[in-house]
mmCIF file of C-alpha atoms in Angstrom:
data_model
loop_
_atom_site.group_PDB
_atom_site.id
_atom_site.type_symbol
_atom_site.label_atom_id
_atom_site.label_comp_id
_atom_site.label_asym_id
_atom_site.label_seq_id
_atom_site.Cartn_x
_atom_site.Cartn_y
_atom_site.Cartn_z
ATOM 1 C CA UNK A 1 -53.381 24.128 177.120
ATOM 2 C CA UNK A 2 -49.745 24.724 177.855
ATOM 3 C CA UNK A 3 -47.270 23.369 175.118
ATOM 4 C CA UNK A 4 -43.806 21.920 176.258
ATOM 5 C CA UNK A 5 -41.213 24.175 174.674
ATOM 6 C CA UNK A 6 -37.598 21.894 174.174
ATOM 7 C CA UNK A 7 -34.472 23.605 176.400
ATOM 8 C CA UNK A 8 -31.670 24.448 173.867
ATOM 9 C CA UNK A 9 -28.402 24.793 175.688
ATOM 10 C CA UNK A 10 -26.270 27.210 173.322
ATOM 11 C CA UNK A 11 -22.728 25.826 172.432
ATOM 12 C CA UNK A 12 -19.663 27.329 174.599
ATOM 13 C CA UNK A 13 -17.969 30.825 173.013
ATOM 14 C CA UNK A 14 -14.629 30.141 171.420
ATOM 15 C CA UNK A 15 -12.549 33.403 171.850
ATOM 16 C CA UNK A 16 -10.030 31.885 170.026
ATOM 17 C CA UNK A 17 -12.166 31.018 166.746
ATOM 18 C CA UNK A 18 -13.459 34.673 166.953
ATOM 19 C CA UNK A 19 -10.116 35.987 166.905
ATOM 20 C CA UNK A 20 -8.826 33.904 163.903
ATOM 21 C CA UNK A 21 -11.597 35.535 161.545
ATOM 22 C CA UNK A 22 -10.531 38.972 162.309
ATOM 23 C CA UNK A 23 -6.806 38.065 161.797
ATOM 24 C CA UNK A 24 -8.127 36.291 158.488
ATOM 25 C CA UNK A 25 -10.048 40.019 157.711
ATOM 26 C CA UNK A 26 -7.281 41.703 158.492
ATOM 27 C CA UNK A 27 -4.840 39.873 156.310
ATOM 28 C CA UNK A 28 -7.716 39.302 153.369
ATOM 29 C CA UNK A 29 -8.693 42.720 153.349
ATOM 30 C CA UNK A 30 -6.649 45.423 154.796
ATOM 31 C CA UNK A 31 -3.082 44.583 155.328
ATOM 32 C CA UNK A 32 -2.843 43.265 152.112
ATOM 33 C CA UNK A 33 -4.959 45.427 150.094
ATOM 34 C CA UNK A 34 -2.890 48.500 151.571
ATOM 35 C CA UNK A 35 0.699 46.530 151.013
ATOM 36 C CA UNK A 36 -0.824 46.242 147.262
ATOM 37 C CA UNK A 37 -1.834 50.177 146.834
ATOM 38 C CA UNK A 38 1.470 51.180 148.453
ATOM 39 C CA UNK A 39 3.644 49.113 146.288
ATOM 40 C CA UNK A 40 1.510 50.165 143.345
ATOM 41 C CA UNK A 41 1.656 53.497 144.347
ATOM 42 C CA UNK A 42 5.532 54.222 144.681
ATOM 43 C CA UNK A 43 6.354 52.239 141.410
ATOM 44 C CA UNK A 44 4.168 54.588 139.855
ATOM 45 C CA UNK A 45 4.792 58.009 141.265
ATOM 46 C CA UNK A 46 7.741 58.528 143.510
ATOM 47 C CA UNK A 47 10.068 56.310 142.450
ATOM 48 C CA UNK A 48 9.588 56.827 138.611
ATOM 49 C CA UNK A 49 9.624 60.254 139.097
ATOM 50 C CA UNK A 50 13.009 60.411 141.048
ATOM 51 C CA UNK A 51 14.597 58.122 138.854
ATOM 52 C CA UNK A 52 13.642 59.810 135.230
ATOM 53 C CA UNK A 53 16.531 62.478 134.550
ATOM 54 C CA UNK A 54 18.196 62.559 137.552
ATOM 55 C CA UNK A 55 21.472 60.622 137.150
ATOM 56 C CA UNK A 56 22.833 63.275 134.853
ATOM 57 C CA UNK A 57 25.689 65.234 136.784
ATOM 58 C CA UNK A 58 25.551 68.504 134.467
ATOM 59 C CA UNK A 59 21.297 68.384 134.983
ATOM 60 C CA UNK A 60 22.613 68.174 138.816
ATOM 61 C CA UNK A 61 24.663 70.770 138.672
ATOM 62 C CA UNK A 62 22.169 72.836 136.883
ATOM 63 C CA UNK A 63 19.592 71.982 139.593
ATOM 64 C CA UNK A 64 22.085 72.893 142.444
ATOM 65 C CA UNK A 65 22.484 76.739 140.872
ATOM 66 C CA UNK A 66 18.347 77.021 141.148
ATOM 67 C CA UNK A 67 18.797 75.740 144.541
ATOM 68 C CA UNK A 68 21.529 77.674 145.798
ATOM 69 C CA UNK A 69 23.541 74.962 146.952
ATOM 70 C CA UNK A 70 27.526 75.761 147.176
ATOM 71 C CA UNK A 71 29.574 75.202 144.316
ATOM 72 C CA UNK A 72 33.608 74.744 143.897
ATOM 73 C CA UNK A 73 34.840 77.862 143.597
ATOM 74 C CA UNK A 74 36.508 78.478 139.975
ATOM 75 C CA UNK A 75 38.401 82.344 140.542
ATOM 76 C CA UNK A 76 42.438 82.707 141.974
ATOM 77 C CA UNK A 77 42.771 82.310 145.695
ATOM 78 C CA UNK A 78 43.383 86.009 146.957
ATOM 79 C CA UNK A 79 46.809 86.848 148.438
ATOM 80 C CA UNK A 80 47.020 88.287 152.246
ATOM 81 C CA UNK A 81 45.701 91.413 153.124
ATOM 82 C CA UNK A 82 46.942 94.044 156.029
ATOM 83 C CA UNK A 83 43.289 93.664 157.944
ATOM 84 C CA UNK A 84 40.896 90.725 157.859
ATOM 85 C CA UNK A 85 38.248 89.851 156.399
ATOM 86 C CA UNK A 86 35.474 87.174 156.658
ATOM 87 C CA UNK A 87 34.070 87.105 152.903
ATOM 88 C CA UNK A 88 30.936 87.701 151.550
ATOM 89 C CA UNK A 89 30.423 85.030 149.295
ATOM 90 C CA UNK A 90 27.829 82.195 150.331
ATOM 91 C CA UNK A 91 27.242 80.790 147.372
ATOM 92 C CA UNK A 92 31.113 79.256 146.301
ATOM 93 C CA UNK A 93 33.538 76.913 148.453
ATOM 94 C CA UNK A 94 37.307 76.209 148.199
ATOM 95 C CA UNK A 95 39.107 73.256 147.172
ATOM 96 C CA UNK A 96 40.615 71.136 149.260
ATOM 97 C CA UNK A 97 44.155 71.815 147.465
ATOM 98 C CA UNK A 98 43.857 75.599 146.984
ATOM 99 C CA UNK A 99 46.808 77.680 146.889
ATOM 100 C CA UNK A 100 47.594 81.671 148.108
ATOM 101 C CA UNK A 101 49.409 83.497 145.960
ATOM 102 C CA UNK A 102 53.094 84.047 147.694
ATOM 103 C CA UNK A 103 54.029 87.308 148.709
ATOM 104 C CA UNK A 104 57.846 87.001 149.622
ATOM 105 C CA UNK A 105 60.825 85.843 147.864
ATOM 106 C CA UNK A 106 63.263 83.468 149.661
ATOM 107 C CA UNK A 107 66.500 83.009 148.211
ATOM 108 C CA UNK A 108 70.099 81.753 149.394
ATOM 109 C CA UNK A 109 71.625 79.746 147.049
ATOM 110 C CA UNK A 110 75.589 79.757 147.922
ATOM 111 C CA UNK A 111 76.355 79.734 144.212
ATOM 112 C CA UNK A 112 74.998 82.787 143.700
ATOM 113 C CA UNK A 113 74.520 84.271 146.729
ATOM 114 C CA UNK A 114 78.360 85.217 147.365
ATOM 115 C CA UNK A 115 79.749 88.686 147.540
ATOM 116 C CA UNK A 116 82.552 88.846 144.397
ATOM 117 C CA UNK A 117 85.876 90.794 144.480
ATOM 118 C CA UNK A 118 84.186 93.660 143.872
ATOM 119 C CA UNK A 119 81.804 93.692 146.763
ATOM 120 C CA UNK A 120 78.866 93.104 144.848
ATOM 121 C CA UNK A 121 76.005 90.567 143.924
ATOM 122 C CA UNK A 122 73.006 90.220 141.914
ATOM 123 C CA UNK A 123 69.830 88.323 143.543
ATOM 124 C CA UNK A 124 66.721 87.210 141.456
ATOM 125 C CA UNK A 125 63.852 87.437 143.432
ATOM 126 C CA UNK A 126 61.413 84.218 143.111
ATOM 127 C CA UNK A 127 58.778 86.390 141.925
ATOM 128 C CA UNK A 128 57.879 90.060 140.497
ATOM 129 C CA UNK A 129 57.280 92.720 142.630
ATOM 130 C CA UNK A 130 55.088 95.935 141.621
ATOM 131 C CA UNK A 131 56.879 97.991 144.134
ATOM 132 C CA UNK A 132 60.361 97.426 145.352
ATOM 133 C CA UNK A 133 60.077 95.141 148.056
ATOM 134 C CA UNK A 134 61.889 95.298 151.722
ATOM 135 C CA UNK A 135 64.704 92.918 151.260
ATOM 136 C CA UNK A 136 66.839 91.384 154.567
ATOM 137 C CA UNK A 137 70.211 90.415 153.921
ATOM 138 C CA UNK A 138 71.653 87.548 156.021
ATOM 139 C CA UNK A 139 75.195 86.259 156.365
ATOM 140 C CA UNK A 140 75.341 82.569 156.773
ATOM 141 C CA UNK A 141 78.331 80.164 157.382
ATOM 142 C CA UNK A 142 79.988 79.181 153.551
ATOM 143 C CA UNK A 143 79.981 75.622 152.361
ATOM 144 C CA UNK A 144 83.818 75.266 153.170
ATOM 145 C CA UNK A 145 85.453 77.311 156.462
ATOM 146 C CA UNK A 146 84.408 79.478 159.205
ATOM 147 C CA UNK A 147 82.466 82.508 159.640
ATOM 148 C CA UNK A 148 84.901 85.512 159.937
ATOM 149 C CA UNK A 149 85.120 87.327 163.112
ATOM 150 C CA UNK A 150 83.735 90.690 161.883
ATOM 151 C CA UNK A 151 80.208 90.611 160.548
ATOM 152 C CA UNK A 152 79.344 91.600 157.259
ATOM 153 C CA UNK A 153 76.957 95.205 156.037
ATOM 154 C CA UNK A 154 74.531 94.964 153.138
ATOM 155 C CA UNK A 155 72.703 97.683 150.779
ATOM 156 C CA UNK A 156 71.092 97.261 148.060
ATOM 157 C CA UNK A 157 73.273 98.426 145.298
ATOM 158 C CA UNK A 158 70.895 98.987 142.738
ATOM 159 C CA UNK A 159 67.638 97.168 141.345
ATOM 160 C CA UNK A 160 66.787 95.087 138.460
ATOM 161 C CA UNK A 161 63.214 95.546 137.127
ATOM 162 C CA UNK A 162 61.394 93.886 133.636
ATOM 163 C CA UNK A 163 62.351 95.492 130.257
ATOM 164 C CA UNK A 164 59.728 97.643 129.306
ATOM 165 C CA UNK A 165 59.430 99.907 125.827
ATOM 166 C CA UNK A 166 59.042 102.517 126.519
ATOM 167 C CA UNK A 167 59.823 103.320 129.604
ATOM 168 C CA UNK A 168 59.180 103.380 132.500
ATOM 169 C CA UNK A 169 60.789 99.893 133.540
ATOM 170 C CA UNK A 170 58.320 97.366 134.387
ATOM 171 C CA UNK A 171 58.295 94.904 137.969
ATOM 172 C CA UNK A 172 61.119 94.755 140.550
ATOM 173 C CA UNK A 173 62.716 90.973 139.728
ATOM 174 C CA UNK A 174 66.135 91.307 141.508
ATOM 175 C CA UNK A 175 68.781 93.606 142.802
ATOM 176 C CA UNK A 176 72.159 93.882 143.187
ATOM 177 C CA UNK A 177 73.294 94.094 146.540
ATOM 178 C CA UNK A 178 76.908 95.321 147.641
ATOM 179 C CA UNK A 179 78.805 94.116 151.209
ATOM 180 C CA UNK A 180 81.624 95.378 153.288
ATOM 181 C CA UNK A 181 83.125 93.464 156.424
ATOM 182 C CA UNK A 182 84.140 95.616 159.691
ATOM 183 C CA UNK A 183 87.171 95.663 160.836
ATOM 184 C CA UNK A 184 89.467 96.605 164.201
ATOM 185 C CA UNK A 185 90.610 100.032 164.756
ATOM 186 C CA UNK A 186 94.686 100.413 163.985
ATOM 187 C CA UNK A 187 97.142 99.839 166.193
ATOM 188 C CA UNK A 188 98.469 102.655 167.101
ATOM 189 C CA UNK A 189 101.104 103.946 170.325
ATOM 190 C CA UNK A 190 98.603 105.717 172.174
ATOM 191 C CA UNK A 191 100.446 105.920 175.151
ATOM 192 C CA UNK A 192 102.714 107.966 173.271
ATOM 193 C CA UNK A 193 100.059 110.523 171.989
ATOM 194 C CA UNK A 194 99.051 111.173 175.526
ATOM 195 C CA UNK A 195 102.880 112.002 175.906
ATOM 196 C CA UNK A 196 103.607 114.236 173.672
ATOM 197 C CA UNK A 197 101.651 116.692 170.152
ATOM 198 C CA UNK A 198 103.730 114.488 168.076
ATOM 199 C CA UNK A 199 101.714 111.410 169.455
ATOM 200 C CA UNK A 200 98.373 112.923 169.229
ATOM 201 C CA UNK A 201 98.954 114.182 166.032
ATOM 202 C CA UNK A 202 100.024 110.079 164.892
ATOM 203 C CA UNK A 203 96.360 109.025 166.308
ATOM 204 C CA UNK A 204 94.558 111.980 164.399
ATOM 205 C CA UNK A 205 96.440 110.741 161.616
ATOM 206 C CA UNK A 206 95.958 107.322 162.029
ATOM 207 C CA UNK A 207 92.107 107.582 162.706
ATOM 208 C CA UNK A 208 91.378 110.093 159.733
ATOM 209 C CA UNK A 209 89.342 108.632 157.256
ATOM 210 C CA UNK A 210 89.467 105.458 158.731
ATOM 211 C CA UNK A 211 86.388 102.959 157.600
ATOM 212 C CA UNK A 212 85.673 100.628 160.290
ATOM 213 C CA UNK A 213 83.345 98.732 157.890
ATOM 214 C CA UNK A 214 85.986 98.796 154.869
ATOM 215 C CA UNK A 215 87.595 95.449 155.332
ATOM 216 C CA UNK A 216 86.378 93.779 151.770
ATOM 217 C CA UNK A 217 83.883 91.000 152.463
ATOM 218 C CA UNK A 218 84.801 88.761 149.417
ATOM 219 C CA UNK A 219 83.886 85.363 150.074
ATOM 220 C CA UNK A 220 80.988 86.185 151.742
ATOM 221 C CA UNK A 221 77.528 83.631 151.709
ATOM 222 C CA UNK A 222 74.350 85.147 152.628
ATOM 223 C CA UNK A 223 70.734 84.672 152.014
ATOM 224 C CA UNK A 224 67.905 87.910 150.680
ATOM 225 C CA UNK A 225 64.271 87.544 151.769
ATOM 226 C CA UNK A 226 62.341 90.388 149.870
ATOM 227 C CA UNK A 227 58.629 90.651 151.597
ATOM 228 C CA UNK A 228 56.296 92.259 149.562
ATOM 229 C CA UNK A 229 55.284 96.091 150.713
ATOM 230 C CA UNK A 230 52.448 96.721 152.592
ATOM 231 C CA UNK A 231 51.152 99.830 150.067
ATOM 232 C CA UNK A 232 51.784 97.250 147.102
#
């Protein structure tokens, strides 16, 4: 005998419902179980370990010399050389206000820089020299006047150098430099020693011995640079 079996009609799928338990999973279980181990993680390891020790600036400084990282450099700046040269150390950087040491001495002071009655004058160089520098002799216009008309000759007269005992003397810090002015050639009636051996004897005369840079040069402003020497 056949037995009657009741239809059951299922009830409709909710997509939506479904989706809302895995989002509840997902928050429940793994997003914030990982959130927790992460934040657990990093207070316990990285960021402890970064922070113990580390603010110190001498254990930084110590740490950058096992690295290698570049340090402020803490020896002279080097003066100029006659070739380049790129550097070999890697390891050191300059500071930002650095100096080079100066090889040349600029001077010009109208005070002091004036030839006396005597011709001469005495320069101090702005530093020491270990040879005796080149020095250049200028004339320049004085405080009060005009430039003469002639222009002016400088030597260097003699040089001054450190006190040493004993001898020898020690570094180059001055000179004394002496000046003439030049001057016209004389007047003279040479028209009349093309005449006559009485005339050519007067312009022999007259042009014997004569210094056309004699004139005395008294008076006279200039400025000295000494650059140092290449061999020195």
């Amino acid at each position: 005998m056949e037995q009657a079996v009741p239809l059951v009609i299922p009830a409709a799928f909710d997509p939506s419902s479904l989706q809302a338990q895995i989002n509840n999973k997902a928050n429940a279980s793994t997003v914030g179980g990982l959130a927790t181990a992460i934040n657990s993680k990093a207070a316990q390891s990285a960021v402890d370990a970064l922070a113990t020790g580390k603010a110190d600036v001498a254990a930084l400084a110590g740490k950058a010399n096992v690295a290698d990282i570049p340090l402020p450099a803490d020896v002279m700046p080097k003066s100029e050389a006659t070739s380049p040269a790129k550097g070999a150390e890697t390891k050191k950087y300059a500071l930002e206000d650095h100096q080079h040491p100066r090889i040349t001495s600029a001077t010009g002071n109208p005070a002091t820089h004036i030839i006396g009655s005597n011709g001469l004058a005495t320069v101090a160089f702005t530093q020491a020299f270990d040879l005796f520098p080149n020095p250049v002799f200028t004339e320049v216009p004085p405080p009060t006047g005009t430039m003469p008309g002639q222009p002016a000759y400088f030597r260097v007269e003699s040089w001054i150098r450190e006190t040493m005992s004993p001898a020898p003397a020690g570094k180059y810090v001055g000179c004394v430099v002496r000046a003439w002015r030049g001057r016209n050639l004389p007047v003279i009636g040479l028209l009349t020693g093309l005449l006559s051996l009485v005339g050519v004897n007067s312009v022999i005369t007259a042009l014997t011995g004569f210094d056309p840079f004699g004139a005395p040069a008294t008076g006279t402003t200039f400025t000295c640079t000494a650059i140092k020497r290449s061999d020195g």
